[in-house]
Coordinates of C-alpha atoms in Angstrom, one line a residue:
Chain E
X155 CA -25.3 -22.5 3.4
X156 CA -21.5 -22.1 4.7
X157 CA -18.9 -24.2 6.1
X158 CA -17.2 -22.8 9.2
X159 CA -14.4 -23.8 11.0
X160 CA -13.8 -23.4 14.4
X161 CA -10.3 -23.3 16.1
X162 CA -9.2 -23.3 19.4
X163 CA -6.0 -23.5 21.5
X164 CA -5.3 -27.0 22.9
X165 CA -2.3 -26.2 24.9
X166 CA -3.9 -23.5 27.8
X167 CA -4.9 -21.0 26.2
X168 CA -3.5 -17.7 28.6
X169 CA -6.0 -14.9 26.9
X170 CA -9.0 -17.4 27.6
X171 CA -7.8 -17.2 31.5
X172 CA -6.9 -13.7 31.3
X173 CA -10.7 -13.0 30.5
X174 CA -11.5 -15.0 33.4
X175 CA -9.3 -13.4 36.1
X176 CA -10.1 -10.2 34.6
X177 CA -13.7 -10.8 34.0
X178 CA -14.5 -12.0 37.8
X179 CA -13.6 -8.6 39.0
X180 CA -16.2 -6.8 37.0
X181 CA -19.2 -9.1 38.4
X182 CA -22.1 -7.4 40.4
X183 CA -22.0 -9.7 43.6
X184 CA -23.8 -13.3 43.6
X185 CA -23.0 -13.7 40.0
X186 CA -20.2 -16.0 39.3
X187 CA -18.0 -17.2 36.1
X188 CA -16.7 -20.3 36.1
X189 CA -14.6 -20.8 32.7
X190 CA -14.2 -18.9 29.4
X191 CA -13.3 -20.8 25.9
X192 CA -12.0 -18.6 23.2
X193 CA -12.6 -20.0 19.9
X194 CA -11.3 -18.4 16.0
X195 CA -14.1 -18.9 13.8
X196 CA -13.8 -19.1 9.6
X197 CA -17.3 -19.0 7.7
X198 CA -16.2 -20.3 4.0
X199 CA -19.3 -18.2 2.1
X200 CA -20.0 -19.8 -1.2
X201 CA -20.4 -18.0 -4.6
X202 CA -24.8 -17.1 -5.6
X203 CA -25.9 -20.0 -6.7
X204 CA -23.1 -22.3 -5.8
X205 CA -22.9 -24.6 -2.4
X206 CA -20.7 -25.2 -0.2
X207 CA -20.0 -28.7 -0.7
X208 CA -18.2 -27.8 -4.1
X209 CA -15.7 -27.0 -2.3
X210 CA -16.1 -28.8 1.3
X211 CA -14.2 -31.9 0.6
X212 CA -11.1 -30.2 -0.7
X213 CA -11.7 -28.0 2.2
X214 CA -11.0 -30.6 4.6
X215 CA -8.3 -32.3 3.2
X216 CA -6.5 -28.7 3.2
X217 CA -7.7 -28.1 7.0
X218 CA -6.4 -31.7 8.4
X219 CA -3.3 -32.2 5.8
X220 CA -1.9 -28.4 6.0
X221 CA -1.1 -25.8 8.7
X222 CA -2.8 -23.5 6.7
X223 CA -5.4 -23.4 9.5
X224 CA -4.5 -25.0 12.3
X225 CA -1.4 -25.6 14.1
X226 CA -1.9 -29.5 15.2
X227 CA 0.6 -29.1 17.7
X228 CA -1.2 -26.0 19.7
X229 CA -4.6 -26.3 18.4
X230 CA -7.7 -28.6 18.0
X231 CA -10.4 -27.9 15.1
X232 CA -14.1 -28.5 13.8
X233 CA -15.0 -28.2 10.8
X234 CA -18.8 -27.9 10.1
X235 CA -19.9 -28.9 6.6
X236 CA -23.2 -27.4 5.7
X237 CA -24.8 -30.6 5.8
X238 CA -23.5 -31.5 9.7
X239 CA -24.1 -28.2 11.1
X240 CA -27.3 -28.6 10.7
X241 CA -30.1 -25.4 11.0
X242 CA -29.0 -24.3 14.5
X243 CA -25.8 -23.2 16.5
X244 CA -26.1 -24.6 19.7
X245 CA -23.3 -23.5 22.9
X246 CA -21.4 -25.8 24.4
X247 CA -23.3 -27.8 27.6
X248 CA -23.8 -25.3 30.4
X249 CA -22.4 -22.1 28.4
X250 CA -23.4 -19.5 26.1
X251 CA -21.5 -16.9 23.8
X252 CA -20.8 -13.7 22.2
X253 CA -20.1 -13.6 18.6
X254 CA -17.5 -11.1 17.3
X255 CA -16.7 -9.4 14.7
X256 CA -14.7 -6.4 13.2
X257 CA -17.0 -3.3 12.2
X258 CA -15.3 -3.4 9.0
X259 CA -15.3 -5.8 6.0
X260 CA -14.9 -9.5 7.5
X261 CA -13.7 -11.1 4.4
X262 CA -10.2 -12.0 4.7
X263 CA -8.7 -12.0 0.9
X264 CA -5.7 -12.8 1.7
X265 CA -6.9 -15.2 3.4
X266 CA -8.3 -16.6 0.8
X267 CA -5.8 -15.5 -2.3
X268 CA -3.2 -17.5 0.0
X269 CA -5.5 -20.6 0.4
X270 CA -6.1 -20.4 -3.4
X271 CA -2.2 -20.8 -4.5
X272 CA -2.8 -24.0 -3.2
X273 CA -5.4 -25.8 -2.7
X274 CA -8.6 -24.8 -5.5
X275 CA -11.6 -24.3 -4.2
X276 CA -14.2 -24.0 -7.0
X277 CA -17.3 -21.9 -5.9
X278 CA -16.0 -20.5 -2.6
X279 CA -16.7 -16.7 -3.1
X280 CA -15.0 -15.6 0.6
X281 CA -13.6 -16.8 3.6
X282 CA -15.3 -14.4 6.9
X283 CA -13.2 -14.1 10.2
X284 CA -14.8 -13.4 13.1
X285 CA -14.2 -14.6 17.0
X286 CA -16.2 -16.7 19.8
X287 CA -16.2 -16.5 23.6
X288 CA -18.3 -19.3 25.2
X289 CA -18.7 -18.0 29.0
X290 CA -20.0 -20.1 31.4
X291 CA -21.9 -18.4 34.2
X292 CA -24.1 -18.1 37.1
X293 CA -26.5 -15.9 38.7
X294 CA -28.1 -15.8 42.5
X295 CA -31.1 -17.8 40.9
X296 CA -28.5 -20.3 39.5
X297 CA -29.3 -19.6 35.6
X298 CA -26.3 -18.1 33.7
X299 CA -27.4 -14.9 33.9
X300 CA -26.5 -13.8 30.6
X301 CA -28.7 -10.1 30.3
X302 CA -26.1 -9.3 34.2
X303 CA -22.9 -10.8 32.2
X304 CA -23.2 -9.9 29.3
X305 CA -23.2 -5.9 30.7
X306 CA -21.0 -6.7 33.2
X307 CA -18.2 -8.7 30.7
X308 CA -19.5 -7.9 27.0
X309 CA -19.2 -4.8 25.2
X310 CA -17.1 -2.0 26.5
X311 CA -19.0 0.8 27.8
X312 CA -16.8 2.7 30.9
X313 CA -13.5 1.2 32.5
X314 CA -16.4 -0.8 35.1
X315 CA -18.5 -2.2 32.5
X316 CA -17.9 -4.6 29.8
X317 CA -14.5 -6.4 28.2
X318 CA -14.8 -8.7 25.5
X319 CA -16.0 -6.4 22.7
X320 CA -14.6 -2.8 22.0
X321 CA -17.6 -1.3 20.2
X322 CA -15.6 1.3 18.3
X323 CA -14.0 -1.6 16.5
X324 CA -16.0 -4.6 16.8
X325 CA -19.2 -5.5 16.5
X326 CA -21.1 -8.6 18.8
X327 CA -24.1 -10.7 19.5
X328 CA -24.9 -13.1 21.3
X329 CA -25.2 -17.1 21.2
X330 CA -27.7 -18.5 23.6
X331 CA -30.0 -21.5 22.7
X332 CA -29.7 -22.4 19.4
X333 CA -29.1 -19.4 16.9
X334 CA -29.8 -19.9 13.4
X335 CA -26.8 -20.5 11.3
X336 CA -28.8 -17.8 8.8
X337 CA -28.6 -15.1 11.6
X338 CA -25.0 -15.6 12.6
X339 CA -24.4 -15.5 8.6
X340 CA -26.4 -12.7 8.0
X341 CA -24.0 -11.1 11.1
X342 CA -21.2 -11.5 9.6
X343 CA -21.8 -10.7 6.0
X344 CA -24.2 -7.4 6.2
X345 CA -22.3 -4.2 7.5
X346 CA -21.8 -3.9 11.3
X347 CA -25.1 -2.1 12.5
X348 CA -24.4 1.9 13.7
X349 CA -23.1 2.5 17.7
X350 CA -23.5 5.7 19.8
X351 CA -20.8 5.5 22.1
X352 CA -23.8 8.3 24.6
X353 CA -26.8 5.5 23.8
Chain A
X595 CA 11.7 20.1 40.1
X596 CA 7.8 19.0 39.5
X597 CA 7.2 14.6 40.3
X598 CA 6.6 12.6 36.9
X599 CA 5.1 9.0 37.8
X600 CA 5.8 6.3 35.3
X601 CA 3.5 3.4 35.6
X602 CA 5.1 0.4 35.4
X603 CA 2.5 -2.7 34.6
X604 CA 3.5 -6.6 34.1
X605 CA 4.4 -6.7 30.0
X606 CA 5.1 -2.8 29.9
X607 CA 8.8 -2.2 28.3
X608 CA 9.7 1.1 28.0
X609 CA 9.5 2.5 31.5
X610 CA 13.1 2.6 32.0
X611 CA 14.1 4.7 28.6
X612 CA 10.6 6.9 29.2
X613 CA 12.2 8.3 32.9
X614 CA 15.3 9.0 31.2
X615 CA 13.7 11.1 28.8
X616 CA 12.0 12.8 31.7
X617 CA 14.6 13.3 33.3
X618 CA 16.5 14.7 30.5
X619 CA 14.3 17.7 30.3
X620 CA 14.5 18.2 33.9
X621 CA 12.0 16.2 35.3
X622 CA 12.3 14.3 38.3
X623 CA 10.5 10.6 36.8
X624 CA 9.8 8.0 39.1
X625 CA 8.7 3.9 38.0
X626 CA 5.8 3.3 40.0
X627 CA 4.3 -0.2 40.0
X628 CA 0.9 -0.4 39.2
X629 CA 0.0 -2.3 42.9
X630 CA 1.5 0.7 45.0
X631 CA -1.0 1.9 47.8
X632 CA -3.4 4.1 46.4
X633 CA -2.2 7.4 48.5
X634 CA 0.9 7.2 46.6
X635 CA -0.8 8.8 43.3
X636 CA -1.4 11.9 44.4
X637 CA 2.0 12.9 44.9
X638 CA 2.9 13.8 41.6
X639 CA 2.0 16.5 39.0
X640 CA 1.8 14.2 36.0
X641 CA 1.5 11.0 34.9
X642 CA 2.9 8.9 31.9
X643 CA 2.1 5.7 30.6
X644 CA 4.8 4.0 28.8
X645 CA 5.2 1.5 25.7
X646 CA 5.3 -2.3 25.8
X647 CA 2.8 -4.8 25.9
X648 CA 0.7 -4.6 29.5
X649 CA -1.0 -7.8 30.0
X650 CA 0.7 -9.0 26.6
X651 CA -1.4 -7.4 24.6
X652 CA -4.5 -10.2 26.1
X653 CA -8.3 -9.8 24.6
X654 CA -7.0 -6.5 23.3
X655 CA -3.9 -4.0 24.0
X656 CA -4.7 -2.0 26.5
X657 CA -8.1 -3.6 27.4
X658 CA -6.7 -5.3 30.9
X659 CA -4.5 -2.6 31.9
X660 CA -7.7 0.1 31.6
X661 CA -9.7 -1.7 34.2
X662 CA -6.6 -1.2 37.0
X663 CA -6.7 1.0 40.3
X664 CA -4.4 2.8 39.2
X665 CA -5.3 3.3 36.0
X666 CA -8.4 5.2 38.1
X667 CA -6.2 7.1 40.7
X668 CA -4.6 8.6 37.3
X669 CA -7.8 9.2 35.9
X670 CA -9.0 10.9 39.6
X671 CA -5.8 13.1 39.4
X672 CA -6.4 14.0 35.5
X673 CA -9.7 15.1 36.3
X674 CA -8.1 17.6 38.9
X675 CA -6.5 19.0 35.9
X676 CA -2.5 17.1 36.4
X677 CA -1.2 15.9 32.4
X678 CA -1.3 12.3 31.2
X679 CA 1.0 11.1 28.5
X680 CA 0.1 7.6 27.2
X681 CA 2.5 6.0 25.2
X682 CA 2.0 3.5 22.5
X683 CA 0.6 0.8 24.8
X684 CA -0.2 4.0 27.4
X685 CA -2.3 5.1 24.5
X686 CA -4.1 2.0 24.2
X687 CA -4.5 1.8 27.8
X688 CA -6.1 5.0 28.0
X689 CA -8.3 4.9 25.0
X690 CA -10.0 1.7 26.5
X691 CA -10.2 3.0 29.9
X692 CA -12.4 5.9 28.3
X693 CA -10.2 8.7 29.2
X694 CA -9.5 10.2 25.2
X695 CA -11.5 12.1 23.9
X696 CA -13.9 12.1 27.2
X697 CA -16.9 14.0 25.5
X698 CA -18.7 11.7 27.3
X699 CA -16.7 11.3 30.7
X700 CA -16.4 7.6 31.5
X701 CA -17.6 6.2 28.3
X702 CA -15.1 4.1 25.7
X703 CA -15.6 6.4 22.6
X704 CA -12.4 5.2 20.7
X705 CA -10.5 2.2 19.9
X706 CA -7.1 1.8 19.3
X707 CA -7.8 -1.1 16.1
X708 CA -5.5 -3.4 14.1
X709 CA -3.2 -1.1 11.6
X710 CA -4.6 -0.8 8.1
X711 CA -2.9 -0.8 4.7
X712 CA -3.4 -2.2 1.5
X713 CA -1.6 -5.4 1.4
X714 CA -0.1 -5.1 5.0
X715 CA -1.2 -6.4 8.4
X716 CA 0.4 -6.7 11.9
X717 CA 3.2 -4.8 13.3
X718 CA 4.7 -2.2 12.2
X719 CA 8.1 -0.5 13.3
X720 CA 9.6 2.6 11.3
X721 CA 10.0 6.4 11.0
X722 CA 7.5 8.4 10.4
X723 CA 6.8 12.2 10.3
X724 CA 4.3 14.0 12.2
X725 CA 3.3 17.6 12.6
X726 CA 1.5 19.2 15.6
X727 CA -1.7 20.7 15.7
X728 CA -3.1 23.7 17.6
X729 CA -6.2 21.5 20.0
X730 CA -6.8 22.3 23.3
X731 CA -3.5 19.9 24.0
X732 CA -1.0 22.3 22.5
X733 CA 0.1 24.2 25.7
X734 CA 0.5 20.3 27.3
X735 CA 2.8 18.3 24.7
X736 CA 3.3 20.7 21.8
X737 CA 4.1 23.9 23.2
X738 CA 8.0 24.0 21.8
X739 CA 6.6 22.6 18.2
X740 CA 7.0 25.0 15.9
X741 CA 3.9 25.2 13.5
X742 CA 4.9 24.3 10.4
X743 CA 7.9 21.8 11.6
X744 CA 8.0 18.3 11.0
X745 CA 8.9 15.7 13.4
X746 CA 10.2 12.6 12.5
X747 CA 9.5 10.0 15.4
X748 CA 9.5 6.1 15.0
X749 CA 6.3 4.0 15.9
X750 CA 6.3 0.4 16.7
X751 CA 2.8 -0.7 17.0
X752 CA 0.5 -3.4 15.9
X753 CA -3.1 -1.6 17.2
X754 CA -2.4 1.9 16.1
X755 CA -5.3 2.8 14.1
X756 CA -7.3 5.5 16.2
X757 CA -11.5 4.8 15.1
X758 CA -14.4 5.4 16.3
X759 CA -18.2 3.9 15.4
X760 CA -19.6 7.0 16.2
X761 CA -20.1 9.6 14.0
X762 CA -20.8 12.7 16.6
X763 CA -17.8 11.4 17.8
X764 CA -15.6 11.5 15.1
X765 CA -17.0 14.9 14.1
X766 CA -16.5 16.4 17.0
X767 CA -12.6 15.4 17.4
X768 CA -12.3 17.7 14.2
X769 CA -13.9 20.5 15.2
X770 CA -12.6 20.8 19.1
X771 CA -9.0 20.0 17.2
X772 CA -8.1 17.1 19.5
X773 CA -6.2 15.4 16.8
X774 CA -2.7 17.4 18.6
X775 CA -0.3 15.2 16.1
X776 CA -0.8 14.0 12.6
X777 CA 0.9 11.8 10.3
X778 CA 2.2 13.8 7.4
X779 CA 4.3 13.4 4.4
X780 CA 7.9 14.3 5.0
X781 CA 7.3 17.9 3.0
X782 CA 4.4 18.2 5.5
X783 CA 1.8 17.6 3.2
X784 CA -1.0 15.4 4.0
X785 CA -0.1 11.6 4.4
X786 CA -2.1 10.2 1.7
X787 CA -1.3 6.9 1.6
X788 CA 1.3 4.3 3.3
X789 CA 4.3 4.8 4.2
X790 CA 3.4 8.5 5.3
X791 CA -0.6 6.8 6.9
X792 CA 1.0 3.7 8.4
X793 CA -1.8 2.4 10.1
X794 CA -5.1 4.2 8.8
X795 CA -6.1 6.0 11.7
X796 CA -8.7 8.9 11.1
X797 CA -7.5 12.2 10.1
X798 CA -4.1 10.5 9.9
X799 CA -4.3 10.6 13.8
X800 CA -1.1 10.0 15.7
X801 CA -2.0 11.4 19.1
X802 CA -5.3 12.5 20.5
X803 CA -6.4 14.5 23.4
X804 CA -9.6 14.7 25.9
X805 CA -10.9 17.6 25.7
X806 CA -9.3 19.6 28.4
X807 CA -6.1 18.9 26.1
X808 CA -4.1 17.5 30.0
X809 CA -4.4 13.7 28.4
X810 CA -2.5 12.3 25.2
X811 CA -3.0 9.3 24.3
X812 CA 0.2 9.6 21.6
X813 CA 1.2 6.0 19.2
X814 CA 4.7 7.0 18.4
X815 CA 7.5 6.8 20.6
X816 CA 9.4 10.1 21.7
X817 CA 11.5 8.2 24.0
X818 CA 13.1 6.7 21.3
X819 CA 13.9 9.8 19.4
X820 CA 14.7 11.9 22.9
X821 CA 18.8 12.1 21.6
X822 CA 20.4 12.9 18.2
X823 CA 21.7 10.1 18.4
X824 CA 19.0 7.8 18.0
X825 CA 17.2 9.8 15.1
X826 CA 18.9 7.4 12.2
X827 CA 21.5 8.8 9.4
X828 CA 19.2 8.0 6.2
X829 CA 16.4 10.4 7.7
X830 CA 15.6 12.6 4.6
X831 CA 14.8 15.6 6.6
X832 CA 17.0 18.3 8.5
X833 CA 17.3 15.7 11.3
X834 CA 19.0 13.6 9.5
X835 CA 21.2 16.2 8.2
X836 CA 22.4 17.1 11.8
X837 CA 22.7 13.0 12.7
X838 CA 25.2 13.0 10.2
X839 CA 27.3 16.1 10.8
X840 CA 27.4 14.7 14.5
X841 CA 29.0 11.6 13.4
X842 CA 32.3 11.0 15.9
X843 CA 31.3 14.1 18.1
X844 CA 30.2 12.8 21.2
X845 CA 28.6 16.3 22.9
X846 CA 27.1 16.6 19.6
X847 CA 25.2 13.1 19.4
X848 CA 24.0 13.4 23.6
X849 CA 22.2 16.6 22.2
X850 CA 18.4 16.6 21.7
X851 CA 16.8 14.1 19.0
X852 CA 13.2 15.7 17.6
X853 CA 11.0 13.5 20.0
X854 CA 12.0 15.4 23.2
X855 CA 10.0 18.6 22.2
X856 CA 7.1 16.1 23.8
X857 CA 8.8 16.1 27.0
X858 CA 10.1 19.2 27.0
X859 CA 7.0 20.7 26.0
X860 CA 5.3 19.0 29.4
X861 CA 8.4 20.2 31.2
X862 CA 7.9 23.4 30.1
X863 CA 3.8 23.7 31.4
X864 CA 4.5 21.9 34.6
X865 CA 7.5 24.6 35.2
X866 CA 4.5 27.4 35.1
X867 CA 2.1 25.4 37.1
X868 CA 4.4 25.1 40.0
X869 CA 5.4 28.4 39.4
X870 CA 1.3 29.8 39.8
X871 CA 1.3 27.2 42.7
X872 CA 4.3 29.5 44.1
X873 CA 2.6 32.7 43.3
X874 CA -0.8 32.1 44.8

């Protein structure tokens, strides 16, 4: 099991409401968007046969007594030791999200080469980068609607449809109730899966 | 004198410096903001979308700018057959708006990624060389390149890297040659490795076209290399032979830098387009 942080801009964060202006305009009628959250996630995968909590402790001192990864004055953190995080992801109250990630390798080793200069970390093997958008929506039935938004402001298909994810460069799922911290792993450690840009 | 519009979008930079290079070939360029009345479009012959940073760069370059009106009046008068010169950012606009390579019209096909090289990451602003190809974009923006001549223009770009997840795709930019400018080595040998490939793009891709060859969706910036005197003294290449010999000769330095052969090259097209539109 991993340890992933989770950043997020505290001061407002103009991308988030960028998504959100822009997003609105791509909605089919009686669907509406009420707030987006962009959030930088880091999965710290340790080494076969090692844990995570090796290196968890050291981990956190580094995250709350460096700016290696967050910028206290812009941006707010969690950080999710494999024993807290417990089995499941669960969204935020009231939203749910789309995972993504670049098609190519996620391990950052610079990343990680920089965080090893200094701080040790004995038995991380590699630190994964990939993004979150937590949307929160509604449909005319007053559910979220997430099979209407997530064509309407997911991946990018035409210049009508879709935002978030360019599939030529990213890959995304999505994060309704409770994924399993195995499947958002397994997501961002095996290869992107293939795209047809005609499917 | 054939109408070039500019498109001027909130974060876009280089609007200004792109009309004057226009204008220098003999084009009359006008900045056109992007929330002008829709019938305002089809009064010109072609279309260019400069550099900068539309949007700031938000979710992804390019990625709010694509889903404008008037990104889609362009698209309506490219599909009537009028050129389309992206820009850097223009690029990146027009890449996620789905309009390069268009095997598939409407659908996204490409993206315009975070640069690539070993032990780099982010922006990147320098010279580089580039050669033109023979696509269906040739008679468009490469007319006036001679085959075998290299071009040194600058880039400035942070999401250069042309890529796409589909392999039809990919295969099928080689064989219709849409790949109209390449990054080479400064002998004109293949760019191998970075500096010559500063951003890993496939087939060392510096500018693609749709398939019609009337849209390119071009990274480096020929705006910035539109006078002699912007082409720097160090260039190791003939250009930077004739930047130096124009030192303290002012007609000399006003004369044409290697990135106008873009502009002149539209110029050139849109000269016998209004020409046929005479004639018939």
């Amino acid at each position: 099991m991993s340890a992933v942080l989770l950043t997020r801009l505290k001061i407002t964060d103009l991308t988030a409401w960028t998504a959100l202006e822009a997003g609105r305009r791509l909605l089919e009628p009686g669907h509406a968007l009420t707030r987006i959250v962009r959030e930088q996630l880091l999965l710290f995968e340790p080494e076969a046969g090692a844990r995570a909590e090796s290196f968890e402790s050291r981990l956190e001192e580094a995250v709350r007594h460096s700016n290696f990864f967050v910028n206290p004055n812009k941006e707010t953190y969690r950080l999710l030791t494999s024993a807290e995080r417990g089995e499941v992801w669960s969204p935020p109250e009231g939203a749910w999200g789309i995972l993504a990630r670049t098609r190519e390798e996620t391990a950052d080793e610079g990343l990680k080469q920089r965080l090893l200069r200094e701080h040790s970390m004995p038995g991380l093997a590699s630190i994964r980068r990939a993004k979150v958008w937590w949307l929160w929506s509604r449909g005319p039935d007053g559910g979220p609607a997430i099979p209407a938004l997530s064509r309407a402001l997911g991946i990018l298909r035409d210049q009508k449809h879709g935002l978030l994810v360019n599939p030529h460069g990213e890959a995304a799922m999505e994060l309704t109730d409770g994924t399993p911290w195995a499947v958002v792993e397994r997501f961002l450690i095996d290869p992107a899966p293939a795209f047809r840009a005609a499917a | 004198m054939a109408n070039v519009a500019v498109l001027q979008i909130p974060g876009v930079n280089c609007e200004y410096e792109t009309a004057r290079a226009l204008g220098a070939v003999g084009l009359n360029a006008r900045i056109v903001r992007w929330n002008e009345p829709a019938s305002v479009w089809s009064e010109f012959d072609a279309y260019v979308l400069p550099g900068g940073f539309a949007f700031q760069d938000r979710i992804r370059a390019g990625a709010v700018a694509a889903k404008l009106p008037a990104v889609d009046r362009i698209a309506a008068e490219a599909e009537r057959g009028k050129p389309v010169l992206g820009i850097c950012n223009g690029a990146q606009i027009l890449v996620e708006a789905g309009l390069v390579p268009g095997f598939h019209p409407g659908r996204v096909e490409m993206a315009l990624a975070p640069n690539r090289a070993p032990r780099r990451e982010g922006y990147l602003c320098r010279w580089t060389w580039l050669r033109a190809g023979q696509g269906p974009g040739r008679e468009w923006f490469a007319a006036l390149a001679e085959p075998d001549h290299v071009i040194p223009m600058p880039i400035a770009h942070g999401e250069g890297r042309f890529l796409t997840a589909d392999p039809e795709v990919r295969d099928r930019i080689q064989k219709e040659g849409l790949v109209l400018y390449q990054f080479v080595a400064p002998s004109g040998g293949p760019a191998q490795a970075f500096p010559f490939d500063p951003n890993g793009a496939m087939f060392q891709a510096a500018g693609i076209t749709n398939v019609a060859g009337n849209i390119l969706a071009f990274m480096p910036h020929p705006e910035r290399a539109t006078w002699l005197r912007q082409v720097p003294m160090d260039l190791k290449n003939d250009w930077g032979g004739r930047r130096r010999s124009a030192v303290g000769q002012w007609e000399a330095l006003e004369g044409p830098g290697p990135g106008r052969v873009i502009f002149a090259s539209l110029a050139l097209k849109l000269a016998s387009r209004v020409g046929e539109g005479a004639r018939s």
